[in-house]
XYZ file of C-alpha atoms in Angstrom:
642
model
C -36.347 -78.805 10.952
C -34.106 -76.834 7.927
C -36.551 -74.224 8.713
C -34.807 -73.274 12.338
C -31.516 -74.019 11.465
C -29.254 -71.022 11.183
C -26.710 -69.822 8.663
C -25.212 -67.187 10.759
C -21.202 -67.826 11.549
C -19.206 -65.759 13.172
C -17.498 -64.476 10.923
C -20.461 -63.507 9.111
C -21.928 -61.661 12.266
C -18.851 -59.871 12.012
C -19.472 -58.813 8.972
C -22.809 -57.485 9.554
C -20.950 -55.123 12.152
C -18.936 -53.724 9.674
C -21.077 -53.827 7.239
C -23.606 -51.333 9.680
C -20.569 -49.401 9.732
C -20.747 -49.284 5.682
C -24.478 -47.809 6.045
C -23.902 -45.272 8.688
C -20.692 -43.386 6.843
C -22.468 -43.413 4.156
C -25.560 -42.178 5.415
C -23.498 -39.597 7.257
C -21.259 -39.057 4.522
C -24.694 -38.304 2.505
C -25.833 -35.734 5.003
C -22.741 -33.772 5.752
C -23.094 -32.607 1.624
C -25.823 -30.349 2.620
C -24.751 -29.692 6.532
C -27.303 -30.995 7.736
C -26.538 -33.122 11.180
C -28.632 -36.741 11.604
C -30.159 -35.382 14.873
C -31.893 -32.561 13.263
C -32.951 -35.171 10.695
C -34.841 -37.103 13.483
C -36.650 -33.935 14.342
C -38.209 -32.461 11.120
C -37.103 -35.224 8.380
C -35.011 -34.783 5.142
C -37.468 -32.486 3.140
C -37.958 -29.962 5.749
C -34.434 -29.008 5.570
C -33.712 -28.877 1.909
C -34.637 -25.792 -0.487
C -36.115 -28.305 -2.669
C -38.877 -29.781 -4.058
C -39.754 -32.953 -1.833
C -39.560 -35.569 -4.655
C -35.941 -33.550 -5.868
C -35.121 -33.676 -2.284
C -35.883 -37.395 -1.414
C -34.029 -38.358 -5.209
C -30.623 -36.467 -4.117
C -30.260 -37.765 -1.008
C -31.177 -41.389 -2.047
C -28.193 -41.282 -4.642
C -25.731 -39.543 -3.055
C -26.623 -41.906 -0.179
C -26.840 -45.121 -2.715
C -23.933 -44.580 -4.072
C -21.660 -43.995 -1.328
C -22.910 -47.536 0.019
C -23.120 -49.240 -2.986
C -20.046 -50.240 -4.086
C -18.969 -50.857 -0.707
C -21.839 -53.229 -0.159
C -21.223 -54.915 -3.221
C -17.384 -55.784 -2.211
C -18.912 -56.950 1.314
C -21.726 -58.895 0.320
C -19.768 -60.502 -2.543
C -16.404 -61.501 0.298
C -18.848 -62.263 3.957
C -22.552 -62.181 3.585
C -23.517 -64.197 0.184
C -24.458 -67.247 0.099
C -24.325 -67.271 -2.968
C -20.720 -66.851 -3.392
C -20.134 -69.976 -6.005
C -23.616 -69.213 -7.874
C -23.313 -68.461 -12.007
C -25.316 -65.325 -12.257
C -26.256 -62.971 -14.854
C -23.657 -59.787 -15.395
C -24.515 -56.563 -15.134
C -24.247 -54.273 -18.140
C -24.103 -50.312 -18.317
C -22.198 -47.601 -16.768
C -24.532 -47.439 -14.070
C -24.236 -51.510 -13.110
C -22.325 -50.568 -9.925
C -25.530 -48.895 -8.989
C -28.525 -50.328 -10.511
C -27.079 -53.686 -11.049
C -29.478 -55.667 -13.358
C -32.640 -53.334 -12.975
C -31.812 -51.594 -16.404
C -31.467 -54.669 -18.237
C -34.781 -55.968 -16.795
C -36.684 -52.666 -18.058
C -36.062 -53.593 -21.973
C -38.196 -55.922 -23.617
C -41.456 -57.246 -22.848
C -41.882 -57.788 -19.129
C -40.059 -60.984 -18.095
C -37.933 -61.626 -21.225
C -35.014 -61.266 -19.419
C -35.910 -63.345 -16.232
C -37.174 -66.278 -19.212
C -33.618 -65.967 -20.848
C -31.433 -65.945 -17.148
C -34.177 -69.195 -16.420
C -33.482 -71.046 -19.587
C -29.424 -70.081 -18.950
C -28.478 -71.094 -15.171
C -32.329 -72.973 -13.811
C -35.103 -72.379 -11.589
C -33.299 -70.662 -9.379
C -31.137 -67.690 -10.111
C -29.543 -64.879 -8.159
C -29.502 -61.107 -9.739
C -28.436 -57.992 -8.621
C -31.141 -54.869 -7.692
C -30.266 -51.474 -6.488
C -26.771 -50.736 -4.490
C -26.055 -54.373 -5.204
C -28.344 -56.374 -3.299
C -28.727 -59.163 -3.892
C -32.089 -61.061 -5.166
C -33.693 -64.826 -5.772
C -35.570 -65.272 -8.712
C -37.816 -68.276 -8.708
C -39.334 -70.488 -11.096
C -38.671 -74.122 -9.565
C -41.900 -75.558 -8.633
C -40.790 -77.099 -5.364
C -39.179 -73.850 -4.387
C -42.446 -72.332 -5.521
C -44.214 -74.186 -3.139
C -42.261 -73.801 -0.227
C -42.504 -70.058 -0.287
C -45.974 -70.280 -1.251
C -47.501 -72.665 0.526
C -45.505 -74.671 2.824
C -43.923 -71.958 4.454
C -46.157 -69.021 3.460
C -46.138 -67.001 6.320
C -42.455 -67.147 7.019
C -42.010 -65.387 3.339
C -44.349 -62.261 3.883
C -44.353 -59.427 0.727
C -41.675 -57.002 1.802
C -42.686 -53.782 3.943
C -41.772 -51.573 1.678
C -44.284 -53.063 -0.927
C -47.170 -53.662 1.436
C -47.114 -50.035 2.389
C -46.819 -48.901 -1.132
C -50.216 -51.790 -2.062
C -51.674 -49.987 1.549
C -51.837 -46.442 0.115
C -53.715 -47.685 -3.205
C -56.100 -50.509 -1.581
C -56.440 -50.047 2.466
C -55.814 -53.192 4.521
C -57.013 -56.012 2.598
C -56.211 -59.411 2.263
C -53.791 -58.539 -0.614
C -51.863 -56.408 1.718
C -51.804 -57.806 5.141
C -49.797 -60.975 6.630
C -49.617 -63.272 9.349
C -52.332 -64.151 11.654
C -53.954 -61.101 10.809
C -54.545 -62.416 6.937
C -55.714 -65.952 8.328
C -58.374 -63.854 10.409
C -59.053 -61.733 6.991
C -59.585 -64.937 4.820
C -61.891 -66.684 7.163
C -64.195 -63.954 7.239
C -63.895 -63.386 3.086
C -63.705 -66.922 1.969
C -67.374 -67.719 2.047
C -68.085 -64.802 0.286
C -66.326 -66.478 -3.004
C -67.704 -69.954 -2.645
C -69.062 -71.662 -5.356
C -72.789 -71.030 -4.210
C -72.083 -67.357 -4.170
C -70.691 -67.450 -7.782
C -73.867 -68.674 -8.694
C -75.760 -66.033 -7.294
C -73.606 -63.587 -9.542
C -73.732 -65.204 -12.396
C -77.222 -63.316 -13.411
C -74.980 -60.180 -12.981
C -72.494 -61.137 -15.112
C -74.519 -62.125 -17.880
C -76.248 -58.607 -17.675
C -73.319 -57.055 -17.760
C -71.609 -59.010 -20.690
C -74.557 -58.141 -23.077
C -74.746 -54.368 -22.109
C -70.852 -54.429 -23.230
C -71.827 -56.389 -26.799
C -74.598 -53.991 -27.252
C -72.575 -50.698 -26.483
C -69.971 -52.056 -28.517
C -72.364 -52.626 -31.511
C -73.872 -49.254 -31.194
C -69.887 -47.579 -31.087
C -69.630 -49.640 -34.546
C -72.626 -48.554 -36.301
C -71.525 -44.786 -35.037
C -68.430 -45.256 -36.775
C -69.912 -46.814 -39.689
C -72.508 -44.179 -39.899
C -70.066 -41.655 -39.673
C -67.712 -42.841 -42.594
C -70.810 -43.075 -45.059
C -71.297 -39.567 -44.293
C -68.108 -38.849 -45.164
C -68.168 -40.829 -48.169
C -71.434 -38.874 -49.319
C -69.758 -35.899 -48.949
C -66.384 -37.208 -50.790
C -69.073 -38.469 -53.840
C -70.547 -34.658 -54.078
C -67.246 -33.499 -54.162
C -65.717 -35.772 -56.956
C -69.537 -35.129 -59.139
C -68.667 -31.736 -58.781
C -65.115 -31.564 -59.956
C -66.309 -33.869 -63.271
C -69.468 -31.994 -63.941
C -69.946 -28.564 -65.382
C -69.841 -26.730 -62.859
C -73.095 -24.676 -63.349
C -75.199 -27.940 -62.742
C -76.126 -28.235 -59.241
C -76.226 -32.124 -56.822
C -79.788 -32.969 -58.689
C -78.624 -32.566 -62.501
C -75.587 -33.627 -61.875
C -74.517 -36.176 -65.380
C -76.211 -39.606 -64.310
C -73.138 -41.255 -66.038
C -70.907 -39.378 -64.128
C -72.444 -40.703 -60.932
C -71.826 -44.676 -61.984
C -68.613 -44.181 -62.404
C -68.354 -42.518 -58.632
C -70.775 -45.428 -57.674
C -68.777 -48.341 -59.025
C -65.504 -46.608 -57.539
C -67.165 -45.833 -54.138
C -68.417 -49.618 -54.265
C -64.439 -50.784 -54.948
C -63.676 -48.641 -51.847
C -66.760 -50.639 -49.916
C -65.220 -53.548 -50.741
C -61.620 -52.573 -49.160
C -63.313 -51.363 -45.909
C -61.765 -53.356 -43.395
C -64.058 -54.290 -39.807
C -64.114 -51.279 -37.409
C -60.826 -50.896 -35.180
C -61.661 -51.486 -31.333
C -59.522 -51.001 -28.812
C -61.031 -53.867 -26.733
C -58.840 -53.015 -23.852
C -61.070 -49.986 -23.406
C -64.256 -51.590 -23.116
C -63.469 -54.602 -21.411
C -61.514 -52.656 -18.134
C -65.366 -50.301 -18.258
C -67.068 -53.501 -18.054
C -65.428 -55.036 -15.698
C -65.304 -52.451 -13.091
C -69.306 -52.109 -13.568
C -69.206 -55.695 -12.706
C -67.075 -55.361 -9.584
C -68.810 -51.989 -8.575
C -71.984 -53.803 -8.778
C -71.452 -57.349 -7.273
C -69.327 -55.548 -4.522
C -71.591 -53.127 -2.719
C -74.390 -53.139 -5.366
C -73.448 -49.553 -6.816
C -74.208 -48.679 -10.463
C -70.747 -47.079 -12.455
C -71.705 -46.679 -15.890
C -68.350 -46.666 -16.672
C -69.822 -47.737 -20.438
C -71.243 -45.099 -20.719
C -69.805 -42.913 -23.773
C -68.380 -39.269 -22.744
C -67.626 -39.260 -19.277
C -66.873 -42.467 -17.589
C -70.523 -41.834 -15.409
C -69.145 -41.969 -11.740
C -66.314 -40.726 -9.754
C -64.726 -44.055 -9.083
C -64.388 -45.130 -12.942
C -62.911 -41.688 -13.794
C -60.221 -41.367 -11.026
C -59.572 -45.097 -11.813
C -59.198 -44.569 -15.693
C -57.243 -41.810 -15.026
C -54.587 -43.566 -12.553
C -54.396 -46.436 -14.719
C -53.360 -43.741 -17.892
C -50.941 -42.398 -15.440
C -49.299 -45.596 -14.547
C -48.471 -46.058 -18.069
C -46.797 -42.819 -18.657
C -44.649 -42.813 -15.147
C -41.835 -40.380 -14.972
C -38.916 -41.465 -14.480
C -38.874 -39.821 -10.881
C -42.048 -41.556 -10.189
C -40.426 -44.647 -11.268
C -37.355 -44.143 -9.015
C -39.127 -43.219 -6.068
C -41.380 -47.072 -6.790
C -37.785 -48.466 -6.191
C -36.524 -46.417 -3.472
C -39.660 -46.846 -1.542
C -38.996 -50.570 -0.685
C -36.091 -49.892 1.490
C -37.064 -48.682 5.615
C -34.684 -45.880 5.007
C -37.357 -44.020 2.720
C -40.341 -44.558 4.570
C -41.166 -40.736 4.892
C -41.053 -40.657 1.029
C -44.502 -42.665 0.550
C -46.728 -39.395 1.304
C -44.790 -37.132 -1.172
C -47.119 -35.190 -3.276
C -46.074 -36.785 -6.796
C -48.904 -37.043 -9.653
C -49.000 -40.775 -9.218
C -49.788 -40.556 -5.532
C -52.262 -37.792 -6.209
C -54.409 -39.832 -8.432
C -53.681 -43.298 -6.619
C -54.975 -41.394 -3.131
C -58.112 -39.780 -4.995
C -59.006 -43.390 -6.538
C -58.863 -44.782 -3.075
C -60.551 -42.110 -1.538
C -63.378 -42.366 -4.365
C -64.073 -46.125 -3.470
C -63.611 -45.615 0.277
C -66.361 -42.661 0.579
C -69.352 -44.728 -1.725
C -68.203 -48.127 0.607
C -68.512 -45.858 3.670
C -72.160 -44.736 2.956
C -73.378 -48.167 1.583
C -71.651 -49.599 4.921
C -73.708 -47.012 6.648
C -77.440 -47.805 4.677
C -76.995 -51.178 6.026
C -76.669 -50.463 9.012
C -78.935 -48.576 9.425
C -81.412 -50.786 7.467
C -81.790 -48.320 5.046
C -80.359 -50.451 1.959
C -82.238 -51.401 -0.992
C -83.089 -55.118 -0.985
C -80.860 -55.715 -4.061
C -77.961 -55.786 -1.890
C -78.881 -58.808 0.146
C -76.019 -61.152 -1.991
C -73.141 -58.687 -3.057
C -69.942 -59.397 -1.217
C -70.307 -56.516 1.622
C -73.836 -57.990 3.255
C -71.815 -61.275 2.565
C -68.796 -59.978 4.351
C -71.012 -58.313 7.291
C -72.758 -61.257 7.766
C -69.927 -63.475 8.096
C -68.266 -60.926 10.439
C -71.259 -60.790 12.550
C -71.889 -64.099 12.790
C -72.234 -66.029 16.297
C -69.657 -68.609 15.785
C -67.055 -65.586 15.033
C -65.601 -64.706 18.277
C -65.244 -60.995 18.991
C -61.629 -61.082 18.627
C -61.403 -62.755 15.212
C -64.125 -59.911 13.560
C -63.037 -57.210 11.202
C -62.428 -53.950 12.137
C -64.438 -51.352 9.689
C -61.400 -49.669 8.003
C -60.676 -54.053 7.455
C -64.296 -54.132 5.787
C -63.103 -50.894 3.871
C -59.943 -52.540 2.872
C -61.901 -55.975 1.431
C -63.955 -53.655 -0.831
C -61.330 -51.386 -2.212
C -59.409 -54.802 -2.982
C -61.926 -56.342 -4.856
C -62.810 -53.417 -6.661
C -59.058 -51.397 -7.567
C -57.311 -54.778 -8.130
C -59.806 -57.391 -8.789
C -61.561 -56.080 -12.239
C -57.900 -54.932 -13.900
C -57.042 -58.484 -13.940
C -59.822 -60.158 -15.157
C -60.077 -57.033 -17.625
C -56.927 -57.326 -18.836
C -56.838 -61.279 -19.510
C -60.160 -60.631 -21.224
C -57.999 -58.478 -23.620
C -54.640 -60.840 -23.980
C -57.333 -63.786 -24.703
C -59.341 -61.533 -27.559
C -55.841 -60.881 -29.423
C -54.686 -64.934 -29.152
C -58.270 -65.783 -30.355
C -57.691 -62.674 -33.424
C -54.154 -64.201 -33.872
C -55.523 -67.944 -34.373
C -58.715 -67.814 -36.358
C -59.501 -71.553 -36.235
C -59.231 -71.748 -32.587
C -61.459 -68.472 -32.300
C -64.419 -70.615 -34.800
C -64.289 -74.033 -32.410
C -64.658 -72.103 -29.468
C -67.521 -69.859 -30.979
C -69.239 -72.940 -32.443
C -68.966 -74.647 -28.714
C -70.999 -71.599 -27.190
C -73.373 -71.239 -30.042
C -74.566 -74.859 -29.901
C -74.982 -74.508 -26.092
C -76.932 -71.488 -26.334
C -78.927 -73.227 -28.751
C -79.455 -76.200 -26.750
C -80.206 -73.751 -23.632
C -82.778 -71.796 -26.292
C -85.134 -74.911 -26.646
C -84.820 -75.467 -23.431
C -86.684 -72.163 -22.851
C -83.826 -70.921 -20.619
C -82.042 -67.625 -21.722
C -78.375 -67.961 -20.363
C -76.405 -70.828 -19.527
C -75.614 -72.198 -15.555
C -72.631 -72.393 -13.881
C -72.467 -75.686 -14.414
C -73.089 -75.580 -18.031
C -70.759 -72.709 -18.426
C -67.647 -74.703 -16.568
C -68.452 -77.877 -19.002
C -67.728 -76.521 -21.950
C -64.303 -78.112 -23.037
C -62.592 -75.314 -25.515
C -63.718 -72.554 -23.731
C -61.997 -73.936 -20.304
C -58.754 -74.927 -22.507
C -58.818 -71.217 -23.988
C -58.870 -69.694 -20.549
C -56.442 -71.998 -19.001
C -53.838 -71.394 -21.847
C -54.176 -67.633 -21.963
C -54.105 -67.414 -18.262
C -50.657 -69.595 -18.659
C -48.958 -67.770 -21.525
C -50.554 -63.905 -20.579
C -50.931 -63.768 -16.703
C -52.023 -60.717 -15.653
C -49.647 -60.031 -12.931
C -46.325 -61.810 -14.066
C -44.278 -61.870 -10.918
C -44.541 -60.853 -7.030
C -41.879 -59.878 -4.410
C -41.406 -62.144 -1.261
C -39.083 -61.179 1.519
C -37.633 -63.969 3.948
C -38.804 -63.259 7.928
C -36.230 -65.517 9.129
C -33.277 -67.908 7.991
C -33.894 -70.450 6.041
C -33.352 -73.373 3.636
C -35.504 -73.345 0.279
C -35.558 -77.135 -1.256
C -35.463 -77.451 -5.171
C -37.128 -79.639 -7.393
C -34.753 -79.726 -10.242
C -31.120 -78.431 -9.006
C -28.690 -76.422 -10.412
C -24.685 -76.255 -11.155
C -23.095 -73.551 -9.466
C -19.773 -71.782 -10.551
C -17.430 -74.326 -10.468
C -19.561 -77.169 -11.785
C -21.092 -78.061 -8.040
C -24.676 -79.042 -8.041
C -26.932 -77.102 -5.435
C -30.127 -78.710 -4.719
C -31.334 -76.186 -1.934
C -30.935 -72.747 -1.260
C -29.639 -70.922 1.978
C -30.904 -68.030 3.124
C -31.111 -65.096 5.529
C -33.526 -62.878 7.320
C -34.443 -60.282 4.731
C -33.245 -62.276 1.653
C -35.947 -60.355 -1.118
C -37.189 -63.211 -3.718
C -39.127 -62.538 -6.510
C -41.881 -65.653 -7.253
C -41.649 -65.426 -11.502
C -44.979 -66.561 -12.165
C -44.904 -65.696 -15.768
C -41.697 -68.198 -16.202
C -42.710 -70.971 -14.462
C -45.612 -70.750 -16.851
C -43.652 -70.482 -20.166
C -40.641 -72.930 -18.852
C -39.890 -75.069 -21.654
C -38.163 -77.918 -19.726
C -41.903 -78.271 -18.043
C -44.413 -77.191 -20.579
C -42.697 -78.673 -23.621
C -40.696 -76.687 -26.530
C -43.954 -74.821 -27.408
C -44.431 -73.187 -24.261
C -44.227 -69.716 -25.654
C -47.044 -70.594 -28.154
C -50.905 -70.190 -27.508
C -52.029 -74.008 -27.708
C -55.495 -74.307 -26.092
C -55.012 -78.074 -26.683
C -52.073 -79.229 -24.462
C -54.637 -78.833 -21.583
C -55.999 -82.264 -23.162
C -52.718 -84.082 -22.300
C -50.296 -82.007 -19.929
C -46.731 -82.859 -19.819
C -45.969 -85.271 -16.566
C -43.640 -82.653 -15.497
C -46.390 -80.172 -15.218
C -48.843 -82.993 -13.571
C -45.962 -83.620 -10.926
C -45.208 -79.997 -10.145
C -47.657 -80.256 -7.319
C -48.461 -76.168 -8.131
C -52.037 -76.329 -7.507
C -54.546 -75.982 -11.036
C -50.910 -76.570 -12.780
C -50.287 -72.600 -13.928
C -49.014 -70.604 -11.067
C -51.877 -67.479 -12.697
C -53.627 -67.056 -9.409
C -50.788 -68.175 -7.241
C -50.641 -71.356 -4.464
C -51.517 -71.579 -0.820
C -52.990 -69.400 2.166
C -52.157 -66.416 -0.005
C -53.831 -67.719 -3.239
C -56.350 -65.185 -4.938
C -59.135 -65.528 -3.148
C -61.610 -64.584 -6.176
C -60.341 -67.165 -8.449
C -63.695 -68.853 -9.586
C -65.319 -65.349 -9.286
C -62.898 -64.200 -12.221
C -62.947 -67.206 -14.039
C -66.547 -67.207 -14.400
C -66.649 -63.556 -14.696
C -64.330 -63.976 -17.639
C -65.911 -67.025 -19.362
C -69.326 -65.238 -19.498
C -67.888 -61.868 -21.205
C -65.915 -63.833 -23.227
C -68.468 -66.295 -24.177
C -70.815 -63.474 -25.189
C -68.190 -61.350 -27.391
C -67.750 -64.411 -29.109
C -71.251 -65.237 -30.340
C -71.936 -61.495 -31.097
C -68.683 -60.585 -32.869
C -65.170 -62.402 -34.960
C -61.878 -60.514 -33.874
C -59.366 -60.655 -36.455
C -55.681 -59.098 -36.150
C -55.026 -55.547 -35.845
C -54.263 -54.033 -39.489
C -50.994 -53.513 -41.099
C -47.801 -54.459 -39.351
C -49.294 -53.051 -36.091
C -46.531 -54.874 -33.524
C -48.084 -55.857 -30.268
C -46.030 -54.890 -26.853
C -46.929 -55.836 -22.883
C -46.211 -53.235 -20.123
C -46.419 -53.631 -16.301
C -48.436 -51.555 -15.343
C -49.386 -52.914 -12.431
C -50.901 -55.642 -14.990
C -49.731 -56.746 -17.871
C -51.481 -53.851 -20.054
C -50.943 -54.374 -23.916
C -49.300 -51.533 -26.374
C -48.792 -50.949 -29.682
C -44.414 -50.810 -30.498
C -43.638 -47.219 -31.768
C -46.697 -45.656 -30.373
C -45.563 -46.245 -26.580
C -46.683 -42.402 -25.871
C -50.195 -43.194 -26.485
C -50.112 -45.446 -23.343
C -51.814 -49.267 -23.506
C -54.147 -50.089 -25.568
C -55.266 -53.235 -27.602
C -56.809 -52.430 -31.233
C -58.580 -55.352 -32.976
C -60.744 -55.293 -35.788
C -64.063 -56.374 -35.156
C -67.084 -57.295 -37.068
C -70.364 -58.617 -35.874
C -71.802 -61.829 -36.530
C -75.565 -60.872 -36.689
């Protein structure tokens, strides 16, 4: 089998000696600037022996260390280690290339321009270079895709520098753990997401969607309340300055006030639909959702002031953060992937701060629910949310002892679900809102669908429609498979190989000199980053459009998307053992919301020339170009239908 069969000459284990060597003068090198020997090192750490702050501390010594290897590492990978010696690749630009390689040309632009335009330039496979030169394997080729996904899942685990990072922020879930220990996770969480118990929340989502269209209808008529008030005021004023100024508001010259009336009336007329930032509400609504379905705990993150609980606000407030990292905070997110850095993780930076007290917030309400039931103490509503679904699985008889979760592994399911599960549905909720504002006639056939199955549900005496009935509806599945194609809300993930070996391709490539490669060699450690929002734009596969919201191709997909053999054809909620496990749970989630917004309210495009960004922040958050300080946000103006 490829899988076992080695690429290590030699020569090239030669070359790993010296290239140890490299590392350890380096590293030495790096100490000796502050006289500090590597044996005292081992005893208290880095920080404890620099007059420093520890983030200051950790920064200095990762580049003075960095750069002291890196251009030696480049020269050695590049002459003995590669293999990907005869690859075209992109060049590094900037001063600081040597260092950074590609990672500064990858932070301009909307997230994954740059890995579309390298894609469309040398394939599905291509080979860029990250911090001190390493090298890394961006994929889009669905048969590579595949491979690391599926076939060989297991042997391409997320790399431990990133699963300790995820740790910190969500416990030990089945987004964070690997190997046999994820196969035991999933069978214990998989029947909590079946189709049967989608049903059963489906009540709860409903709920949920029309508390968000009525809050949002009562923040309009605020607003609109509000400006006639102001507008009452503004009519006073203008009486007064054409009126003698001895009469007072009741004898005030009746002609004088049709003029102001007909003006004020022209003015009406020019009021545009109240601006919503629709990312707000729908990330509040769908952590009530998740709070509620999860351990059946009440958020009221809708509600107006403060968010209402502890978990919302320390959320919100992370989230807010995220978008405004500094660009220390950002450094250390890089530096923290590499084994060298591990003591970094705990530093006290602002981002860790709030990411700890977010986890902490979810962790001490799942503690005490975990304790009511247990104790048999819980309220009967929490028969069907996903922890007495989890327990029950756990604690069920064919489960042998050995294959049960551990409670901080219950913990670690819940703050999952909750911390990453509602940002994503949240923030395709918003991407699909602005395509459906963008494209007006798409936004009135998929409105018209829902209203005439509401309608048909009405005489029918029933008030919301099934699962079924909900899944049947043709546009609205076409709307959310295209935006979950062209906006996915995470657009890439990292992948580290555990062991050498040989990654096939689907559609090869030319290499440097004209050769064609048609699999990919690699070693232990190789870091590969699956591209999910490129495979889902590529325009070789999707057609020339790709890049274009077209609810309609889902009617008649291109063969080369029908042959990819990526499961569901988008790569959105990834492929294989490691696939999201809450897929139908979002979709339907999403659907519902949607579906409700859409018969309450029209979205139409934001006003002006108001230029609509995306930013990773850990989603694909949307943000208005030129107001980047004011973080993400997505204002639409909306008007409601009744």
């Amino acid at each position: 089998m490829c899988a076992n069969r080695s690429i290590i000459t030699p020569d090239s284990m030669s070359a790993v000696d010296s290239l140890s060597g490299y590392f350890a003068a380096g590293y030495r090198t790096a100490m000796s600037t502050f006289s500090m020997s590597p044996n005292r090192l081992g005893d208290k750490g880095i920080v404890h022996h620099l007059q420093l702050s520890p983030l200051v501390s950790f920064l200095l010594i990762g580049f003075i260390t960095v750069s002291i290897v890196a251009l030696s590492n480049l020269a050695f990978q590049m002459t003995f280690m590669s293999t990907f010696k005869n690859w075209q690749r992109p060049k590094a630009q900037g001063k600081w290339s040597w260092i950074m390689g590609n990672l500064i040309q990858m932070q301009k632009g909307n997230p994954g321009d740059i890995q579309m335009e390298w894609t469309e330039k040398f394939g599905g496979a291509v080979i860029y270079r990250g911090l001190a030169g390493n090298e890394r394997l961006l994929l889009s080729d669905p048969r590579a895709l595949m491979y690391v996904l599926h076939q060989r899942c297991y042997a391409f685990p997320k790399p431990s520098g990133a699963r300790s990072a995820l740790s910190n922020l969500l416990g030990e879930g089945v987004l964070t753990t690997e190997g046999d220990v994820h196969k035991r996770q999933r069978k214990i969480v998989n029947p909590t997401f079946t189709q049967s118990a989608i049903r059963d929340f489906l009540p709860l989502f409903w709920r949920h969607s029309r508390a968000l269209a009525k809050h949002l209808q009562t923040s309009m008529e605020e607003e609109r309340n509000a400006k006639m008030q102001n507008k009452t005021q503004e009519r006073l004023s203008m009486a007064h300055e054409l009126s003698p100024a001895y009469i007072n508001d009741e004898t005030i010259n009746q002609n004088d006030v049709k003029l102001l009336d007909d003006k004020m009336k022209m003015n009406d007329q020019a009021t545009v639909p109240s601006i919503v930032d629709v990312l707000h509400w729908t990330s509040r609504t769908t952590l009530d959702v998740i709070g509620e379905s999860a351990f059946s705990y009440k958020l009221n993150s809708l509600q107006r002031g403060e968010n209402g609980d502890v978990i919302a606000d320390s959320f919100n407030k992370m989230m807010t953060h995220v978008g405004q990292l500094t660009l220390l905070e950002r450094a250390q997110l890089h530096f923290e992937q590499f084994s060298i850095f591990d003591g970094i993780r705990p530093l006290p930076t602002s981002f860790n701060k709030r990411a700890r007290a977010c986890y902490d917030a979810v962790e001490s309400v799942a503690q005490k629910m975990l304790k009511e039931r247990r104790e048999g103490t819980a309220p009967p509503e929490t028969e069907k949310d996903v922890l007495e679904r989890v327990l029950r699985a756990n604690e069920d008889s064919s489960v042998k002892q050995s294959q049960r979760l551990m409670p901080h592994e219950i913990m670690g399911q819940l703050t999952t679900l909750i911390l990453a599960g509602h940002e994503t549905t949240s923030t395709a909720l918003t991407w699909v809102l602005y395509e459906l504002a963008m494209h007006p006639s798409i936004q009135e056939s998929v409105r018209k669908e829902i209203l005439e199955a509401q309608q048909i549900n009405e005489q029918e005496g029933k008030e919301d429609l099934s699962y079924e009935e909900l899944h049947a509806l043709p546009m609205l599945n076409n709307v959310t498979n295209e935006v979950m194609r062209l906006n996915p809300p995470v657009h890439s993930t990292n992948r580290e190989a555990a062991e050498d070996d040989i990654i096939p391709l689907k559609y090869p490539i030319k290499g440097e000199h004209g050769q064609t490669i048609d699999q990919i060699p690699v070693r232990k450690g190789q870091a590969i980053i699956v591209h999910i929002a490129t495979y889902n734009r590529r325009k070789d596969l999707w057609g020339p459009d790709a890049d274009q919201f077209r609810p309609d191709r889902w009617e008649n997909l291109p063969s080369k998307v029908l042959q990819s053999g990526v499961p569901g054809h988008s790569l959105s909620f990834l492929a294989g053992p490691r696939n999201c496990v809450g897929q139908k749970f979002a979709l339907t989630e999403f659907k519902a919301i949607l579906s409700t917004l859409l018969a309450a309210f029209s979205f139409a495009p934001p006003p002006g020339t108001t230029k609509i960004d995306s930013k990773q922040v850990i989603v694909t958050r949307p943000r208005i170009r030129g107001m980047e300080s004011q973080g993400t946000q997505m204002p639409l103006c909306v008007t409601p239908l009744q």
